[in-house]
Amino acid sequence: MIIVMKPDATESEIQNIIKIIEENGLKPHISRGKERVIIGAIGDEAVIRNIPFDSYPGVENAVPILKPYKIVSREFKKDSTAIKVDDHEIGSDRIAIIAGPCAIENREITLETALKVKEGGANFFRGGAYKPRTSPYSFQGLGEEGLKILYEAKQKTGLPIVTELMDPRDAELVCEYADIIQIGARNMQNFRLLLEVGKIDKPVILKRGLSSTINELLMSAEYIASQGNTKIILCERGIRTFETATRNTLDLSAVPLLKKLTHLPVIVDPSHGTGHWDLVIPMSVAAIACGADGLMIEVHPHPEKALSDGSQSLKPEKFSILMEKVKAVAEVVGRII
Ligand code: PEP
Ligand code: MN
């Protein structure tokens, strides 16, 4: 249920509604806009369905939300959410470009890549210090040492850092270094982890699970939002289908659909979405054309030697070409980079 207060509703009228919600065992989510206050009643709506909220003083109207996700829904918040990170914003007119290697392998390659992607025009530097690998014998990431290298890359380039958090036990440590926390596809339904990042005051990139529906992705975002953190960026990174010619099937229709269903920013990762470096530029261009708020691109100076995801990584020169093409399309769709 969403309770929309009148523009001139007093604080005690607002508090009265909050009290009723709490007395019925639901959680109030208060959104204080420029003009009015909107209160979401989060929980089992059946309990309050018969309360005539619109006859209470200060209330303009009360609308039931039929969707299973509430705080992240467009019904709850009509205006698109823009998330500020340092001097950048994700979800506004500006397209956000996140680039970097799949994994932090060592200091030299990381710093070289960071400087090159910065030169190419990236706004954020990415790299995994904790890697969710399919095989336990594959390179698992450098852990804390990797986080320290990321921090050095930030100091050298000024680019904010995006890195993955896999385990709630590492949350404090990862948060010391990360500007944006990434929740990987394999952890999209790790609900304990989602609840944990929901309590952290940092933006989160939530990647769509390998076999997850749009509805499931939004429910996972709702898990995070339910704990107070609404700085969530959704990421389409391809889903598993019968097709094996590509690593995943990049579901670009998810972009305009998500933009309709949620106010949260939506970015696209064509690197994991296709698995092939030569498909990354065309799919990046397509992603911006269909309304994505940003891109996540894997870049490695020597993809043939990369410890993970070399086949889908762009060389820095190719990344610069990607930026030029994406800029041209951004202009056509009224966005800026
Ligand atoms: C990654 O970004 O390197 C990654 C592991 O992505 P995903 O979780 O989408 O597979
Ligand atoms: Mn990767």
Tab-separated table of C-alpha atoms and ligand atoms in Angstrom:
chain	number	residue	atom	x	y	z
A	1	MET	CA	0.000	0.000	0.000
A	2	ILE	CA	1.231	3.493	-0.850
A	3	ILE	CA	-0.212	6.346	1.165
A	4	VAL	CA	0.224	9.690	-0.545
A	5	MET	CA	0.056	12.599	1.909
A	6	LYS	CA	-1.348	16.008	0.966
A	7	PRO	CA	1.272	18.706	0.238
A	8	ASP	CA	0.181	20.539	3.422
A	9	ALA	CA	-0.011	17.456	5.666
A	10	THR	CA	1.367	18.184	9.116
A	11	GLU	CA	4.097	16.143	10.789
A	12	SER	CA	1.620	14.784	13.338
A	13	GLU	CA	-0.708	13.625	10.530
A	14	ILE	CA	2.259	11.855	8.929
A	15	GLN	CA	3.256	10.291	12.262
A	16	ASN	CA	-0.311	9.123	12.802
A	17	ILE	CA	-0.243	7.114	9.548
A	18	ILE	CA	3.176	5.681	10.431
A	19	LYS	CA	1.769	4.590	13.811
A	20	ILE	CA	-1.186	2.792	12.219
A	21	ILE	CA	1.119	0.972	9.823
A	22	GLU	CA	3.402	-0.128	12.659
A	23	GLU	CA	0.520	-1.146	14.921
A	24	ASN	CA	-0.611	-3.530	12.199
A	25	GLY	CA	2.810	-5.167	12.049
A	26	LEU	CA	3.937	-3.579	8.783
A	27	LYS	CA	7.042	-1.506	8.160
A	28	PRO	CA	6.660	2.121	7.065
A	29	HIS	CA	8.985	3.342	4.319
A	30	ILE	CA	8.931	7.118	4.221
A	31	SER	CA	9.874	9.010	1.100
A	32	ARG	CA	10.054	12.772	1.622
A	33	GLY	CA	9.825	14.448	-1.777
A	34	LYS	CA	10.009	18.157	-2.591
A	35	GLU	CA	6.245	18.552	-2.548
A	36	ARG	CA	4.823	15.754	-0.489
A	37	VAL	CA	5.519	12.765	1.687
A	38	ILE	CA	4.765	9.278	0.427
A	39	ILE	CA	4.536	6.437	2.914
A	40	GLY	CA	4.878	2.839	1.813
A	41	ALA	CA	3.402	0.149	4.037
A	42	ILE	CA	5.758	-2.767	3.564
A	43	GLY	CA	4.630	-6.250	4.499
A	44	ASP	CA	1.480	-8.336	4.193
A	45	GLU	CA	-0.995	-5.929	2.633
A	46	ALA	CA	-3.995	-8.100	3.491
A	47	VAL	CA	-3.792	-6.889	7.121
A	48	ILE	CA	-4.422	-3.247	6.226
A	49	ARG	CA	-6.527	-3.641	3.109
A	50	ASN	CA	-9.694	-2.553	4.875
A	51	ILE	CA	-8.303	0.492	6.667
A	52	PRO	CA	-9.824	3.604	5.008
A	53	PHE	CA	-6.539	5.519	4.867
A	54	ASP	CA	-7.916	8.154	2.488
A	55	SER	CA	-10.361	9.339	5.147
A	56	TYR	CA	-7.551	10.133	7.611
A	57	PRO	CA	-6.486	13.782	8.003
A	58	GLY	CA	-3.597	14.773	5.760
A	59	VAL	CA	-4.002	11.830	3.382
A	60	GLU	CA	-4.606	12.511	-0.303
A	61	ASN	CA	-5.040	8.922	-1.409
A	62	ALA	CA	-4.042	5.353	-0.693
A	63	VAL	CA	-3.141	2.983	-3.492
A	64	PRO	CA	-2.661	-0.743	-3.087
A	65	ILE	CA	0.429	-2.128	-4.840
A	66	LEU	CA	-0.391	-5.329	-6.563
A	67	LYS	CA	3.181	-6.198	-7.510
A	68	PRO	CA	5.206	-8.367	-5.113
A	69	TYR	CA	7.992	-5.757	-5.047
A	70	LYS	CA	7.054	-2.343	-3.729
A	71	ILE	CA	9.853	0.090	-2.807
A	72	VAL	CA	11.660	-0.493	-6.104
A	73	SER	CA	8.503	-0.239	-8.228
A	74	ARG	CA	7.658	2.663	-10.522
A	75	GLU	CA	4.285	2.808	-8.794
A	76	PHE	CA	6.038	3.696	-5.551
A	77	LYS	CA	8.297	6.342	-7.101
A	78	LYS	CA	7.424	7.868	-10.448
A	79	ASP	CA	10.689	9.747	-11.022
A	80	SER	CA	13.744	7.785	-12.057
A	81	THR	CA	16.349	7.390	-9.348
A	82	ALA	CA	19.782	8.866	-10.022
A	83	ILE	CA	22.581	7.627	-7.796
A	84	LYS	CA	25.436	9.969	-7.045
A	85	VAL	CA	28.957	8.605	-6.680
A	86	ASP	CA	31.712	11.202	-6.281
A	87	ASP	CA	31.258	13.528	-9.295
A	88	HIS	CA	29.209	11.019	-11.284
A	89	GLU	CA	25.578	10.099	-11.387
A	90	ILE	CA	24.069	6.816	-12.527
A	91	GLY	CA	20.496	7.044	-13.777
A	92	SER	CA	20.519	10.666	-14.932
A	93	ASP	CA	21.079	11.969	-18.471
A	94	ARG	CA	24.684	10.940	-18.229
A	95	ILE	CA	25.704	7.443	-19.286
A	96	ALA	CA	28.008	5.724	-16.789
A	97	ILE	CA	30.870	3.668	-18.167
A	98	ILE	CA	32.394	1.111	-15.820
A	99	ALA	CA	35.475	-0.593	-17.219
A	100	GLY	CA	38.366	-2.739	-16.053
A	101	PRO	CA	39.638	-6.286	-15.889
A	102	CYS	CA	37.542	-9.231	-14.798
A	103	ALA	CA	39.911	-9.943	-11.908
A	104	ILE	CA	42.628	-7.991	-10.130
A	105	GLU	CA	45.604	-10.138	-11.103
A	106	ASN	CA	48.558	-8.012	-10.028
A	107	ARG	CA	49.549	-4.404	-9.397
A	108	GLU	CA	51.201	-3.664	-12.764
A	109	ILE	CA	48.419	-4.887	-15.025
A	110	THR	CA	45.758	-3.303	-12.833
A	111	LEU	CA	47.365	0.134	-12.809
A	112	GLU	CA	48.089	-0.048	-16.547
A	113	THR	CA	44.455	-0.965	-17.268
A	114	ALA	CA	43.098	1.708	-14.937
A	115	LEU	CA	45.148	4.450	-16.624
A	116	LYS	CA	44.146	3.225	-20.096
A	117	VAL	CA	40.398	3.047	-19.394
A	118	LYS	CA	40.550	6.461	-17.771
A	119	GLU	CA	42.265	7.781	-20.914
A	120	GLY	CA	39.548	6.109	-23.020
A	121	GLY	CA	36.826	7.904	-21.074
A	122	ALA	CA	35.608	5.452	-18.405
A	123	ASN	CA	33.896	6.948	-15.337
A	124	PHE	CA	34.406	3.981	-12.987
A	125	PHE	CA	37.086	1.310	-12.607
A	126	ARG	CA	36.009	-2.285	-12.030
A	127	GLY	CA	37.880	-5.408	-11.001
A	128	GLY	CA	37.200	-8.439	-8.839
A	129	ALA	CA	39.307	-9.131	-5.765
A	130	TYR	CA	36.946	-11.965	-4.788
A	131	LYS	CA	36.002	-14.015	-7.836
A	132	PRO	CA	33.006	-16.359	-8.076
A	133	ARG	CA	34.583	-19.075	-10.243
A	134	THR	CA	32.729	-22.141	-11.471
A	135	SER	CA	35.702	-24.367	-10.635
A	136	PRO	CA	37.273	-24.300	-7.161
A	137	TYR	CA	40.652	-24.799	-8.869
A	138	SER	CA	40.426	-21.626	-10.997
A	139	PHE	CA	42.004	-18.345	-9.833
A	140	GLN	CA	39.840	-17.113	-6.951
A	141	GLY	CA	41.131	-13.536	-6.747
A	142	LEU	CA	43.716	-11.814	-4.551
A	143	GLY	CA	41.313	-10.926	-1.725
A	144	GLU	CA	42.427	-8.024	0.470
A	145	GLU	CA	45.639	-7.535	-1.539
A	146	GLY	CA	43.435	-7.010	-4.612
A	147	LEU	CA	41.371	-4.415	-2.762
A	148	LYS	CA	44.556	-2.514	-1.889
A	149	ILE	CA	45.618	-2.517	-5.538
A	150	LEU	CA	42.172	-1.189	-6.491
A	151	TYR	CA	42.616	1.589	-3.974
A	152	GLU	CA	45.947	2.522	-5.520
A	153	ALA	CA	44.283	2.561	-8.966
A	154	LYS	CA	41.708	4.982	-7.599
A	155	GLN	CA	44.390	7.246	-6.178
A	156	LYS	CA	46.228	7.270	-9.522
A	157	THR	CA	43.184	7.836	-11.754
A	158	GLY	CA	40.501	9.367	-9.532
A	159	LEU	CA	38.068	6.731	-10.832
A	160	PRO	CA	35.657	5.368	-8.216
A	161	ILE	CA	35.912	1.623	-7.652
A	162	VAL	CA	33.364	-1.114	-8.396
A	163	THR	CA	34.174	-4.509	-6.901
A	164	GLU	CA	32.291	-7.663	-5.992
A	165	LEU	CA	31.238	-8.720	-2.510
A	166	MET	CA	30.574	-12.460	-2.250
A	167	ASP	CA	30.288	-13.077	1.452
A	168	PRO	CA	28.682	-11.031	4.262
A	169	ARG	CA	31.806	-11.755	6.344
A	170	ASP	CA	33.864	-9.595	3.946
A	171	ALA	CA	31.371	-6.716	3.875
A	172	GLU	CA	33.248	-4.401	6.229
A	173	LEU	CA	36.560	-4.890	4.463
A	174	VAL	CA	35.178	-4.536	0.920
A	175	CYS	CA	33.299	-1.381	1.952
A	176	GLU	CA	36.558	0.240	3.059
A	177	TYR	CA	37.737	0.164	-0.561
A	178	ALA	CA	34.671	0.007	-2.806
A	179	ASP	CA	32.647	3.004	-3.968
A	180	ILE	CA	30.048	0.665	-5.460
A	181	ILE	CA	29.515	-2.893	-4.275
A	182	GLN	CA	28.798	-5.475	-6.942
A	183	ILE	CA	26.548	-8.434	-6.223
A	184	GLY	CA	27.344	-11.002	-8.890
A	185	ALA	CA	24.893	-13.039	-10.933
A	186	ARG	CA	25.577	-16.177	-8.883
A	187	ASN	CA	24.634	-14.372	-5.689
A	188	MET	CA	21.530	-12.590	-6.941
A	189	GLN	CA	19.414	-14.811	-4.715
A	190	ASN	CA	21.810	-15.034	-1.785
A	191	PHE	CA	19.220	-13.424	0.447
A	192	ARG	CA	21.433	-13.109	3.552
A	193	LEU	CA	23.986	-11.229	1.457
A	194	LEU	CA	21.259	-9.009	0.006
A	195	LEU	CA	19.945	-8.167	3.480
A	196	GLU	CA	23.497	-7.320	4.572
A	197	VAL	CA	24.144	-4.866	1.714
A	198	GLY	CA	20.691	-3.457	2.382
A	199	LYS	CA	22.036	-2.162	5.686
A	200	ILE	CA	25.088	-0.520	4.102
A	201	ASP	CA	25.047	3.081	2.932
A	202	LYS	CA	26.751	2.457	-0.413
A	203	PRO	CA	25.454	2.008	-3.963
A	204	VAL	CA	25.037	-1.597	-5.066
A	205	ILE	CA	25.135	-3.059	-8.571
A	206	LEU	CA	22.827	-6.069	-8.573
A	207	LYS	CA	23.519	-8.383	-11.508
A	208	ARG	CA	20.734	-10.495	-12.929
A	209	GLY	CA	21.079	-14.180	-12.035
A	210	LEU	CA	22.094	-16.685	-14.689
A	211	SER	CA	18.595	-18.134	-14.896
A	212	SER	CA	16.567	-15.447	-13.211
A	213	THR	CA	13.411	-13.774	-14.402
A	214	ILE	CA	12.865	-10.023	-14.350
A	215	ASN	CA	10.447	-10.517	-11.481
A	216	GLU	CA	13.064	-12.414	-9.463
A	217	LEU	CA	15.642	-9.694	-10.142
A	218	LEU	CA	13.235	-7.050	-8.847
A	219	MET	CA	12.388	-9.153	-5.787
A	220	SER	CA	16.105	-9.380	-5.011
A	221	ALA	CA	16.397	-5.600	-5.356
A	222	GLU	CA	13.437	-5.337	-2.969
A	223	TYR	CA	15.369	-7.440	-0.399
A	224	ILE	CA	18.128	-4.808	-0.448
A	225	ALA	CA	15.688	-1.871	-0.420
A	226	SER	CA	13.661	-3.388	2.432
A	227	GLN	CA	16.656	-2.796	4.728
A	228	GLY	CA	16.912	0.886	3.852
A	229	ASN	CA	19.464	0.952	1.025
A	230	THR	CA	17.696	2.084	-2.141
A	231	LYS	CA	20.884	2.988	-4.023
A	232	ILE	CA	20.531	-0.023	-6.302
A	233	ILE	CA	21.671	-0.276	-9.914
A	234	LEU	CA	20.301	-3.244	-11.858
A	235	CYS	CA	22.569	-4.961	-14.366
A	236	GLU	CA	21.466	-7.099	-17.308
A	237	ARG	CA	24.375	-9.490	-17.985
A	238	GLY	CA	22.796	-12.194	-20.084
A	239	ILE	CA	20.825	-15.255	-19.146
A	240	ARG	CA	21.244	-18.949	-19.860
A	241	THR	CA	19.228	-20.189	-22.828
A	242	PHE	CA	19.460	-23.108	-25.261
A	243	GLU	CA	21.913	-21.057	-27.340
A	244	THR	CA	25.540	-22.076	-26.921
A	245	ALA	CA	27.163	-19.953	-29.648
A	246	THR	CA	27.320	-17.134	-27.133
A	247	ARG	CA	28.223	-17.498	-23.433
A	248	ASN	CA	24.819	-16.121	-22.442
A	249	THR	CA	21.886	-14.561	-24.251
A	250	LEU	CA	21.967	-10.823	-23.619
A	251	ASP	CA	18.349	-9.914	-22.945
A	252	LEU	CA	18.216	-6.311	-24.085
A	253	SER	CA	14.437	-6.248	-23.909
A	254	ALA	CA	14.996	-6.338	-20.145
A	255	VAL	CA	16.244	-2.740	-20.322
A	256	PRO	CA	13.075	-0.930	-21.493
A	257	LEU	CA	10.960	-3.393	-19.526
A	258	LEU	CA	12.838	-2.728	-16.284
A	259	LYS	CA	12.686	1.018	-16.928
A	260	LYS	CA	8.911	0.657	-17.056
A	261	LEU	CA	8.623	-1.490	-13.919
A	262	THR	CA	11.173	0.194	-11.653
A	263	HIS	CA	12.608	3.650	-10.968
A	264	LEU	CA	16.094	2.179	-10.450
A	265	PRO	CA	18.925	2.723	-12.955
A	266	VAL	CA	19.633	-0.136	-15.366
A	267	ILE	CA	23.036	-0.892	-16.852
A	268	VAL	CA	24.194	-3.590	-19.284
A	269	ASP	CA	27.246	-5.877	-19.216
A	270	PRO	CA	27.796	-7.055	-22.797
A	271	SER	CA	31.087	-8.763	-21.849
A	272	HIS	CA	29.477	-11.513	-19.743
A	273	GLY	CA	26.338	-11.146	-21.854
A	274	THR	CA	28.060	-12.449	-24.979
A	275	GLY	CA	31.384	-13.980	-23.901
A	276	HIS	CA	33.067	-12.795	-27.112
A	277	TRP	CA	35.106	-9.589	-27.327
A	278	ASP	CA	34.027	-8.926	-30.921
A	279	LEU	CA	30.354	-8.836	-29.917
A	280	VAL	CA	30.934	-6.343	-27.117
A	281	ILE	CA	30.963	-3.146	-29.205
A	282	PRO	CA	27.788	-3.870	-31.223
A	283	MET	CA	25.883	-4.915	-28.090
A	284	SER	CA	27.132	-1.848	-26.174
A	285	VAL	CA	25.787	0.386	-28.912
A	286	ALA	CA	22.483	-1.508	-28.853
A	287	ALA	CA	22.269	-1.253	-25.055
A	288	ILE	CA	22.590	2.530	-25.124
A	289	ALA	CA	20.124	2.736	-28.000
A	290	CYS	CA	17.490	0.868	-25.973
A	291	GLY	CA	17.847	3.094	-22.902
A	292	ALA	CA	20.550	1.644	-20.660
A	293	ASP	CA	21.942	4.072	-18.081
A	294	GLY	CA	25.419	2.652	-18.346
A	295	LEU	CA	27.728	-0.150	-19.400
A	296	MET	CA	30.062	-2.513	-17.627
A	297	ILE	CA	32.931	-3.536	-19.884
A	298	GLU	CA	35.809	-5.933	-19.261
A	299	VAL	CA	39.135	-4.545	-20.476
A	300	HIS	CA	42.551	-6.217	-20.306
A	301	PRO	CA	45.818	-5.101	-21.933
A	302	HIS	CA	46.735	-8.727	-22.742
A	303	PRO	CA	43.475	-10.681	-22.983
A	304	GLU	CA	45.291	-13.827	-24.150
A	305	LYS	CA	47.109	-13.953	-20.802
A	306	ALA	CA	44.154	-12.943	-18.593
A	307	LEU	CA	43.511	-15.221	-15.609
A	308	SER	CA	39.761	-14.994	-16.217
A	309	ASP	CA	37.394	-13.966	-19.009
A	310	GLY	CA	40.132	-13.085	-21.522
A	311	SER	CA	37.978	-14.114	-24.497
A	312	GLN	CA	35.408	-11.432	-23.701
A	313	SER	CA	37.861	-8.702	-22.701
A	314	LEU	CA	38.584	-5.736	-24.954
A	315	LYS	CA	42.087	-4.399	-25.445
A	316	PRO	CA	42.326	-0.730	-24.368
A	317	GLU	CA	42.483	0.424	-28.022
A	318	LYS	CA	39.210	-1.363	-28.739
A	319	PHE	CA	37.704	0.163	-25.615
A	320	SER	CA	38.482	3.627	-27.010
A	321	ILE	CA	36.667	2.695	-30.230
A	322	LEU	CA	33.713	1.473	-28.144
A	323	MET	CA	33.591	4.839	-26.392
A	324	GLU	CA	33.472	6.744	-29.682
A	325	LYS	CA	30.631	4.609	-31.026
A	326	VAL	CA	28.675	4.717	-27.797
A	327	LYS	CA	29.058	8.503	-27.637
A	328	ALA	CA	27.534	8.853	-31.101
A	329	VAL	CA	24.518	6.707	-30.170
A	330	ALA	CA	24.124	8.443	-26.809
A	331	GLU	CA	23.745	11.735	-28.625
A	332	VAL	CA	21.013	10.327	-30.858
A	333	VAL	CA	19.003	9.129	-27.855
A	334	GLY	CA	19.494	12.408	-25.976
A	335	ARG	CA	22.059	11.233	-23.446
A	336	ILE	CA	25.558	12.445	-22.681
A	337	ILE	CA	28.746	10.674	-21.702
B	1	PEP	C1	32.086	-10.160	-13.168
B	1	PEP	O1	31.551	-9.047	-13.271
B	1	PEP	O2	33.308	-10.347	-13.318
B	1	PEP	C2	31.229	-11.343	-12.943
B	1	PEP	C3	31.694	-12.428	-12.354
B	1	PEP	O3	29.991	-11.163	-13.433
B	1	PEP	P1	28.669	-12.081	-13.296
B	1	PEP	O4	28.380	-12.142	-11.838
B	1	PEP	O5	27.660	-11.326	-14.093
B	1	PEP	O6	28.998	-13.425	-13.898
B	2	MN	MN	34.348	-11.573	-15.583
